[in-house]
PDB file of C-alpha atoms in Angstrom:
ATOM      1  CA  ASP A   1      94.543  82.303  71.682  1.00 59.00           C
ATOM      2  CA  GLY A   2      94.182  86.112  71.710  1.00 67.00           C
ATOM      3  CA  GLY A   3      93.941  87.761  68.386  1.00 95.00           C
ATOM      4  CA  ILE A   4      91.932  89.138  65.550  1.00 97.00           C
ATOM      5  CA  THR A   5      89.937  86.829  63.352  1.00 97.00           C
ATOM      6  CA  GLN A   6      88.682  87.797  59.910  1.00 97.00           C
ATOM      7  CA  SER A   7      86.324  85.595  57.921  1.00 95.00           C
ATOM      8  CA  PRO A   8      86.067  84.390  55.305  1.00 95.00           C
ATOM      9  CA  LYS A   9      89.629  84.313  53.902  1.00 95.00           C
ATOM     10  CA  TYR A  10      88.325  84.419  50.333  1.00 96.00           C
ATOM     11  CA  LEU A  11      85.018  85.760  49.127  1.00 95.00           C
ATOM     12  CA  PHE A  12      83.476  85.930  45.680  1.00 93.00           C
ATOM     13  CA  ARG A  13      80.587  88.237  44.970  1.00 91.00           C
ATOM     14  CA  LYS A  14      78.428  88.926  41.951  1.00 91.00           C
ATOM     15  CA  GLU A  15      78.030  92.468  40.786  1.00 89.00           C
ATOM     16  CA  GLY A  16      75.145  94.214  42.450  1.00 88.00           C
ATOM     17  CA  GLN A  17      75.254  92.183  45.646  1.00 92.00           C
ATOM     18  CA  ASN A  18      76.071  93.429  49.126  1.00 94.00           C
ATOM     19  CA  VAL A  19      78.459  91.363  51.135  1.00 95.00           C
ATOM     20  CA  THR A  20      79.584  91.454  54.798  1.00 96.00           C
ATOM     21  CA  LEU A  21      83.116  90.831  56.027  1.00 97.00           C
ATOM     22  CA  SER A  22      83.490  89.658  59.609  1.00 98.00           C
ATOM     23  CA  CYS A  23      86.113  90.914  62.108  1.00 98.00           C
ATOM     24  CA  GLU A  24      86.183  89.666  65.703  1.00 98.00           C
ATOM     25  CA  GLN A  25      88.840  90.347  68.405  1.00 98.00           C
ATOM     26  CA  ASN A  26      89.238  88.903  71.865  1.00 97.00           C
ATOM     27  CA  LEU A  27      91.986  91.318  72.973  1.00 97.00           C
ATOM     28  CA  ASN A  28      89.511  93.551  74.855  1.00 96.00           C
ATOM     29  CA  HIS A  29      90.563  96.473  72.609  1.00 97.00           C
ATOM     30  CA  ASP A  30      88.408  99.570  72.394  1.00 96.00           C
ATOM     31  CA  ALA A  31      89.475 100.715  68.912  1.00 96.00           C
ATOM     32  CA  MET A  32      88.950  98.880  65.677  1.00 97.00           C
ATOM     33  CA  TYR A  33      89.761  99.667  62.013  1.00 97.00           C
ATOM     34  CA  TRP A  34      89.059  98.591  58.454  1.00 98.00           C
ATOM     35  CA  TYR A  35      91.583  99.109  55.713  1.00 98.00           C
ATOM     36  CA  ARG A  36      91.646  98.270  51.987  1.00 98.00           C
ATOM     37  CA  GLN A  37      94.754  97.262  50.012  1.00 98.00           C
ATOM     38  CA  ASP A  38      94.947  97.191  46.246  1.00 96.00           C
ATOM     39  CA  PRO A  39      97.739  95.294  44.457  1.00 91.00           C
ATOM     40  CA  GLY A  40     101.167  96.902  44.890  1.00 88.00           C
ATOM     41  CA  GLN A  41      99.816  99.706  47.107  1.00 91.00           C
ATOM     42  CA  GLY A  42      99.678 100.659  50.721  1.00 93.00           C
ATOM     43  CA  LEU A  43      96.658 100.423  52.979  1.00 97.00           C
ATOM     44  CA  ARG A  44      93.891 102.997  52.913  1.00 97.00           C
ATOM     45  CA  LEU A  45      91.488 103.629  55.823  1.00 97.00           C
ATOM     46  CA  ILE A  46      87.813 102.840  55.249  1.00 97.00           C
ATOM     47  CA  TYR A  47      86.252 103.229  58.701  1.00 97.00           C
ATOM     48  CA  TYR A  48      87.345 103.241  62.285  1.00 96.00           C
ATOM     49  CA  SER A  49      85.670 102.940  65.691  1.00 96.00           C
ATOM     50  CA  GLN A  50      87.049 104.294  68.930  1.00 94.00           C
ATOM     51  CA  ILE A  51      84.452 102.674  71.147  1.00 94.00           C
ATOM     52  CA  VAL A  52      81.250 100.642  71.045  1.00 95.00           C
ATOM     53  CA  ASN A  53      78.350 102.263  69.232  1.00 95.00           C
ATOM     54  CA  ASP A  54      80.669 104.873  67.639  1.00 95.00           C
ATOM     55  CA  PHE A  55      82.402 104.892  64.285  1.00 96.00           C
ATOM     56  CA  GLN A  56      83.908 107.468  61.885  1.00 95.00           C
ATOM     57  CA  LYS A  57      84.519 107.533  58.161  1.00 96.00           C
ATOM     58  CA  GLY A  58      88.056 107.165  56.895  1.00 95.00           C
ATOM     59  CA  ASP A  59      89.527 108.260  53.561  1.00 94.00           C
ATOM     60  CA  ILE A  60      87.531 105.941  51.288  1.00 96.00           C
ATOM     61  CA  ALA A  61      84.215 105.238  53.039  1.00 97.00           C
ATOM     62  CA  GLU A  62      81.929 105.616  49.996  1.00 96.00           C
ATOM     63  CA  GLY A  63      80.191 102.339  49.182  1.00 96.00           C
ATOM     64  CA  TYR A  64      80.970 100.801  52.561  1.00 97.00           C
ATOM     65  CA  SER A  65      79.042 100.604  55.861  1.00 97.00           C
ATOM     66  CA  VAL A  66      79.961  99.386  59.367  1.00 98.00           C
ATOM     67  CA  SER A  67      78.422  98.731  62.797  1.00 98.00           C
ATOM     68  CA  ARG A  68      79.879  98.466  66.243  1.00 98.00           C
ATOM     69  CA  GLU A  69      77.229  96.910  68.488  1.00 97.00           C
ATOM     70  CA  LYS A  70      79.657  94.812  70.490  1.00 97.00           C
ATOM     71  CA  LYS A  71      83.175  95.612  71.619  1.00 97.00           C
ATOM     72  CA  GLU A  72      84.623  92.498  70.045  1.00 98.00           C
ATOM     73  CA  SER A  73      82.974  92.811  66.643  1.00 98.00           C
ATOM     74  CA  PHE A  74      83.286  95.312  63.742  1.00 98.00           C
ATOM     75  CA  PRO A  75      81.684  93.928  60.556  1.00 98.00           C
ATOM     76  CA  LEU A  76      82.173  95.700  57.270  1.00 98.00           C
ATOM     77  CA  THR A  77      79.513  95.663  54.511  1.00 97.00           C
ATOM     78  CA  VAL A  78      80.586  96.244  50.921  1.00 96.00           C
ATOM     79  CA  THR A  79      77.538  97.575  49.146  1.00 94.00           C
ATOM     80  CA  SER A  80      76.611  97.557  45.517  1.00 89.00           C
ATOM     81  CA  ALA A  81      77.440 101.261  45.476  1.00 88.00           C
ATOM     82  CA  GLN A  82      81.151 100.469  45.759  1.00 89.00           C
ATOM     83  CA  LYS A  83      82.375 100.849  42.217  1.00 88.00           C
ATOM     84  CA  ASN A  84      85.487  98.716  42.426  1.00 91.00           C
ATOM     85  CA  PRO A  85      85.243  96.381  45.400  1.00 94.00           C
ATOM     86  CA  THR A  86      87.803  93.710  44.358  1.00 95.00           C
ATOM     87  CA  ALA A  87      90.604  94.165  46.920  1.00 96.00           C
ATOM     88  CA  PHE A  88      92.278  92.798  50.021  1.00 98.00           C
ATOM     89  CA  TYR A  89      90.524  93.923  53.211  1.00 98.00           C
ATOM     90  CA  LEU A  90      92.309  94.119  56.561  1.00 98.00           C
ATOM     91  CA  CYS A  91      90.833  94.641  59.976  1.00 98.00           C
ATOM     92  CA  ALA A  92      92.873  95.900  62.950  1.00 97.00           C
ATOM     93  CA  SER A  93      92.398  96.702  66.569  1.00 97.00           C
ATOM     94  CA  SER A  94      94.243  98.695  69.289  1.00 95.00           C
ATOM     95  CA  GLU A  95      93.772  99.105  73.016  1.00 94.00           C
ATOM     96  CA  LEU A  96      93.002 102.778  72.487  1.00 90.00           C
ATOM     97  CA  MET A  97      93.247 105.104  69.514  1.00 85.00           C
ATOM     98  CA  ASN A  98      96.858 105.761  68.592  1.00 82.00           C
ATOM     99  CA  THR A  99      98.290 102.854  70.596  1.00 91.00           C
ATOM    100  CA  GLU A 100      99.898  99.858  68.878  1.00 94.00           C
ATOM    101  CA  ALA A 101      97.611  98.311  66.341  1.00 96.00           C
ATOM    102  CA  PHE A 102      97.427  94.614  65.418  1.00 97.00           C
ATOM    103  CA  PHE A 103      95.988  93.179  62.214  1.00 97.00           C
ATOM    104  CA  GLY A 104      93.909  90.206  61.203  1.00 97.00           C
ATOM    105  CA  GLN A 105      94.911  87.897  58.282  1.00 96.00           C
ATOM    106  CA  GLY A 106      92.622  89.678  55.809  1.00 97.00           C
ATOM    107  CA  THR A 107      89.839  88.826  53.422  1.00 97.00           C
ATOM    108  CA  ARG A 108      90.337  88.755  49.660  1.00 97.00           C
ATOM    109  CA  LEU A 109      87.177  89.870  47.925  1.00 96.00           C
ATOM    110  CA  THR A 110      86.674  89.269  44.223  1.00 95.00           C
ATOM    111  CA  VAL A 111      83.784  90.526  42.201  1.00 91.00           C
ATOM    112  CA  VAL A 112      82.806  88.061  39.440  1.00 87.00           C
TER     113      VAL A 112
ATOM    114  CA  GLY B   1      96.116 114.915  56.203  1.00 85.00           C
ATOM    115  CA  ILE B   2      99.491 113.540  57.117  1.00 91.00           C
ATOM    116  CA  GLN B   3     101.733 112.354  54.307  1.00 94.00           C
ATOM    117  CA  VAL B   4     104.024 109.314  54.623  1.00 96.00           C
ATOM    118  CA  GLU B   5     106.827 108.607  52.162  1.00 98.00           C
ATOM    119  CA  GLN B   6     108.901 105.545  52.136  1.00 98.00           C
ATOM    120  CA  SER B   7     112.197 104.930  50.305  1.00 98.00           C
ATOM    121  CA  PRO B   8     113.456 103.133  48.426  1.00 98.00           C
ATOM    122  CA  PRO B   9     110.365 101.710  46.740  1.00 97.00           C
ATOM    123  CA  ASP B  10     112.252  98.549  45.750  1.00 97.00           C
ATOM    124  CA  LEU B  11     115.386  96.911  47.095  1.00 97.00           C
ATOM    125  CA  ILE B  12     117.255  93.749  46.029  1.00 97.00           C
ATOM    126  CA  LEU B  13     119.877  92.346  48.303  1.00 96.00           C
ATOM    127  CA  GLN B  14     122.132  89.360  48.456  1.00 97.00           C
ATOM    128  CA  GLU B  15     121.746  87.196  51.529  1.00 97.00           C
ATOM    129  CA  GLY B  16     123.945  88.508  54.325  1.00 97.00           C
ATOM    130  CA  ALA B  17     123.852  92.143  53.248  1.00 98.00           C
ATOM    131  CA  ASN B  18     122.626  95.017  55.487  1.00 97.00           C
ATOM    132  CA  SER B  19     119.991  97.590  54.483  1.00 97.00           C
ATOM    133  CA  THR B  20     118.321 100.785  55.741  1.00 98.00           C
ATOM    134  CA  LEU B  21     114.737 101.666  54.912  1.00 98.00           C
ATOM    135  CA  ARG B  22     113.484 105.204  55.442  1.00 98.00           C
ATOM    136  CA  CYS B  23     110.095 106.700  56.406  1.00 98.00           C
ATOM    137  CA  ASN B  24     109.466 110.438  56.167  1.00 98.00           C
ATOM    138  CA  PHE B  25     106.288 112.008  57.518  1.00 96.00           C
ATOM    139  CA  SER B  26     104.790 115.475  57.229  1.00 95.00           C
ATOM    140  CA  ASP B  27     103.488 116.277  60.642  1.00 92.00           C
ATOM    141  CA  SER B  28     103.841 115.489  64.380  1.00 91.00           C
ATOM    142  CA  VAL B  29     102.990 111.919  65.297  1.00 92.00           C
ATOM    143  CA  ASN B  30     101.903 110.098  68.411  1.00 90.00           C
ATOM    144  CA  ASN B  31     102.226 106.661  66.877  1.00 94.00           C
ATOM    145  CA  LEU B  32     104.666 105.121  64.431  1.00 96.00           C
ATOM    146  CA  GLN B  33     104.751 101.468  63.532  1.00 98.00           C
ATOM    147  CA  TRP B  34     106.798  99.301  61.165  1.00 98.00           C
ATOM    148  CA  PHE B  35     105.192  96.225  59.622  1.00 98.00           C
ATOM    149  CA  HIS B  36     106.368  93.367  57.425  1.00 98.00           C
ATOM    150  CA  GLN B  37     103.783  92.017  55.000  1.00 97.00           C
ATOM    151  CA  ASN B  38     104.514  88.418  54.162  1.00 92.00           C
ATOM    152  CA  PRO B  39     103.625  86.739  50.813  1.00 88.00           C
ATOM    153  CA  TRP B  40     100.191  85.692  52.227  1.00 90.00           C
ATOM    154  CA  GLY B  41      99.265  89.239  53.020  1.00 93.00           C
ATOM    155  CA  GLN B  42      99.630  89.027  56.835  1.00 93.00           C
ATOM    156  CA  LEU B  43     100.934  92.225  58.469  1.00 96.00           C
ATOM    157  CA  ILE B  44     103.517  91.350  61.079  1.00 96.00           C
ATOM    158  CA  ASN B  45     104.262  93.942  63.783  1.00 97.00           C
ATOM    159  CA  LEU B  46     107.976  94.824  63.874  1.00 98.00           C
ATOM    160  CA  PHE B  47     108.147  97.934  65.991  1.00 98.00           C
ATOM    161  CA  TYR B  48     105.918 100.413  67.775  1.00 97.00           C
ATOM    162  CA  ILE B  49     108.298 103.372  67.857  1.00 97.00           C
ATOM    163  CA  PRO B  50     106.894 106.895  68.029  1.00 95.00           C
ATOM    164  CA  SER B  51     110.325 108.070  69.206  1.00 96.00           C
ATOM    165  CA  GLY B  52     113.711 106.635  70.224  1.00 97.00           C
ATOM    166  CA  THR B  53     115.547 103.450  69.257  1.00 98.00           C
ATOM    167  CA  LYS B  54     114.561  99.805  69.594  1.00 98.00           C
ATOM    168  CA  GLN B  55     116.258  96.559  68.617  1.00 98.00           C
ATOM    169  CA  ASN B  56     114.837  93.064  68.098  1.00 97.00           C
ATOM    170  CA  GLY B  57     117.402  90.559  66.912  1.00 97.00           C
ATOM    171  CA  ARG B  58     118.703  91.502  63.458  1.00 98.00           C
ATOM    172  CA  LEU B  59     116.254  94.324  63.162  1.00 98.00           C
ATOM    173  CA  SER B  60     116.389  97.769  64.716  1.00 98.00           C
ATOM    174  CA  ALA B  61     114.508 101.030  64.262  1.00 98.00           C
ATOM    175  CA  THR B  62     115.079 104.663  65.138  1.00 98.00           C
ATOM    176  CA  THR B  63     112.522 107.484  65.049  1.00 98.00           C
ATOM    177  CA  VAL B  64     113.603 111.129  65.232  1.00 97.00           C
ATOM    178  CA  ALA B  65     110.214 112.728  65.794  1.00 94.00           C
ATOM    179  CA  THR B  66     111.565 116.316  65.767  1.00 95.00           C
ATOM    180  CA  GLU B  67     112.960 115.782  62.266  1.00 97.00           C
ATOM    181  CA  ARG B  68     109.965 113.692  61.104  1.00 97.00           C
ATOM    182  CA  TYR B  69     111.642 110.505  59.966  1.00 98.00           C
ATOM    183  CA  SER B  70     112.169 106.931  61.007  1.00 98.00           C
ATOM    184  CA  LEU B  71     114.700 104.303  59.867  1.00 98.00           C
ATOM    185  CA  LEU B  72     114.454 100.528  59.820  1.00 98.00           C
ATOM    186  CA  TYR B  73     117.722  98.664  59.802  1.00 98.00           C
ATOM    187  CA  ILE B  74     118.007  95.024  58.674  1.00 98.00           C
ATOM    188  CA  SER B  75     121.372  93.346  59.268  1.00 97.00           C
ATOM    189  CA  SER B  76     122.607  90.052  57.853  1.00 97.00           C
ATOM    190  CA  SER B  77     119.498  89.748  55.687  1.00 97.00           C
ATOM    191  CA  GLN B  78     117.937  86.315  55.049  1.00 97.00           C
ATOM    192  CA  THR B  79     115.644  85.160  52.242  1.00 96.00           C
ATOM    193  CA  THR B  80     112.802  85.052  54.798  1.00 95.00           C
ATOM    194  CA  ASP B  81     113.117  88.837  55.151  1.00 96.00           C
ATOM    195  CA  SER B  82     111.705  89.230  51.655  1.00 96.00           C
ATOM    196  CA  GLY B  83     108.368  90.959  51.408  1.00 96.00           C
ATOM    197  CA  VAL B  84     106.989  94.436  51.779  1.00 97.00           C
ATOM    198  CA  TYR B  85     107.835  96.719  54.669  1.00 98.00           C
ATOM    199  CA  PHE B  86     105.360  99.376  55.658  1.00 98.00           C
ATOM    200  CA  CYS B  87     105.672 102.402  57.865  1.00 98.00           C
ATOM    201  CA  ALA B  88     102.431 103.756  59.336  1.00 97.00           C
ATOM    202  CA  VAL B  89     101.871 106.829  61.495  1.00 96.00           C
ATOM    203  CA  GLY B  90      99.121 108.217  63.639  1.00 93.00           C
ATOM    204  CA  GLY B  91      99.030 111.967  64.116  1.00 84.00           C
ATOM    205  CA  THR B  92      97.487 114.311  66.617  1.00 76.00           C
ATOM    206  CA  GLY B  93      94.629 115.194  64.285  1.00 68.00           C
ATOM    207  CA  ARG B  94      93.511 111.870  62.728  1.00 68.00           C
ATOM    208  CA  ARG B  95      94.730 109.234  65.048  1.00 73.00           C
ATOM    209  CA  ALA B  96      94.104 106.162  62.920  1.00 92.00           C
ATOM    210  CA  LEU B  97      97.211 104.939  61.127  1.00 95.00           C
ATOM    211  CA  THR B  98      98.148 106.365  57.770  1.00 95.00           C
ATOM    212  CA  PHE B  99     100.349 104.065  55.687  1.00 97.00           C
ATOM    213  CA  GLY B 100     103.162 104.740  53.357  1.00 97.00           C
ATOM    214  CA  SER B 101     103.391 102.941  49.994  1.00 96.00           C
ATOM    215  CA  GLY B 102     105.928 100.451  51.294  1.00 97.00           C
ATOM    216  CA  THR B 103     109.388  99.183  50.367  1.00 98.00           C
ATOM    217  CA  ARG B 104     109.454  95.870  48.461  1.00 97.00           C
ATOM    218  CA  LEU B 105     112.515  93.877  49.601  1.00 97.00           C
ATOM    219  CA  GLN B 106     113.845  90.856  47.756  1.00 97.00           C
ATOM    220  CA  VAL B 107     116.708  88.957  49.327  1.00 97.00           C
ATOM    221  CA  GLN B 108     118.384  86.546  46.919  1.00 96.00           C
ATOM    222  CA  PRO B 109     120.376  83.466  48.088  1.00 94.00           C
TER     223      PRO B 109
END
């Protein structure tokens, strides 16, 4: 089936640890995105990538890092520098920038 | 950056009622999407509608780009329509989607 797969669904992290969230798509899309959602709020853009080996900071990039070494993969690392990492993280992709975007099922990260 | 405002923030309906959700945005857009977020957090694509009118079953949407707003119509609402509806836009400057704060819809039986 074509789609966007995020893993894991739930993730628990101790304070001070880095953690990597996976996002894979088999839609052959060039553009990929990471968003963060806090309870009762909308989605905020963390990073986006228009094409392989290129990525740009979004509105809330501090404390996060990404890579785009393969077209189908866009992993997000939440570093220990992120002050409040507990949130719902959503990955998306689109054929090109500004075309219809599709979302994965999300990863719920909890810092314990 | 582009601002996106959705109204109303909360809406409670009886099953069978109709409703209109509004999305205002502050600048020209090349992309506008409506999503429904279900209780498990999944974002379901409803419409890709940077301009014009589209219909899909009981749902329809209209975007008037020159006046910078979009409307989502839900007719004969069902309890399964409950959830949060998001409008998101992509402008000419920053082309990744910017989201509104959503409209939380509760349909009561």
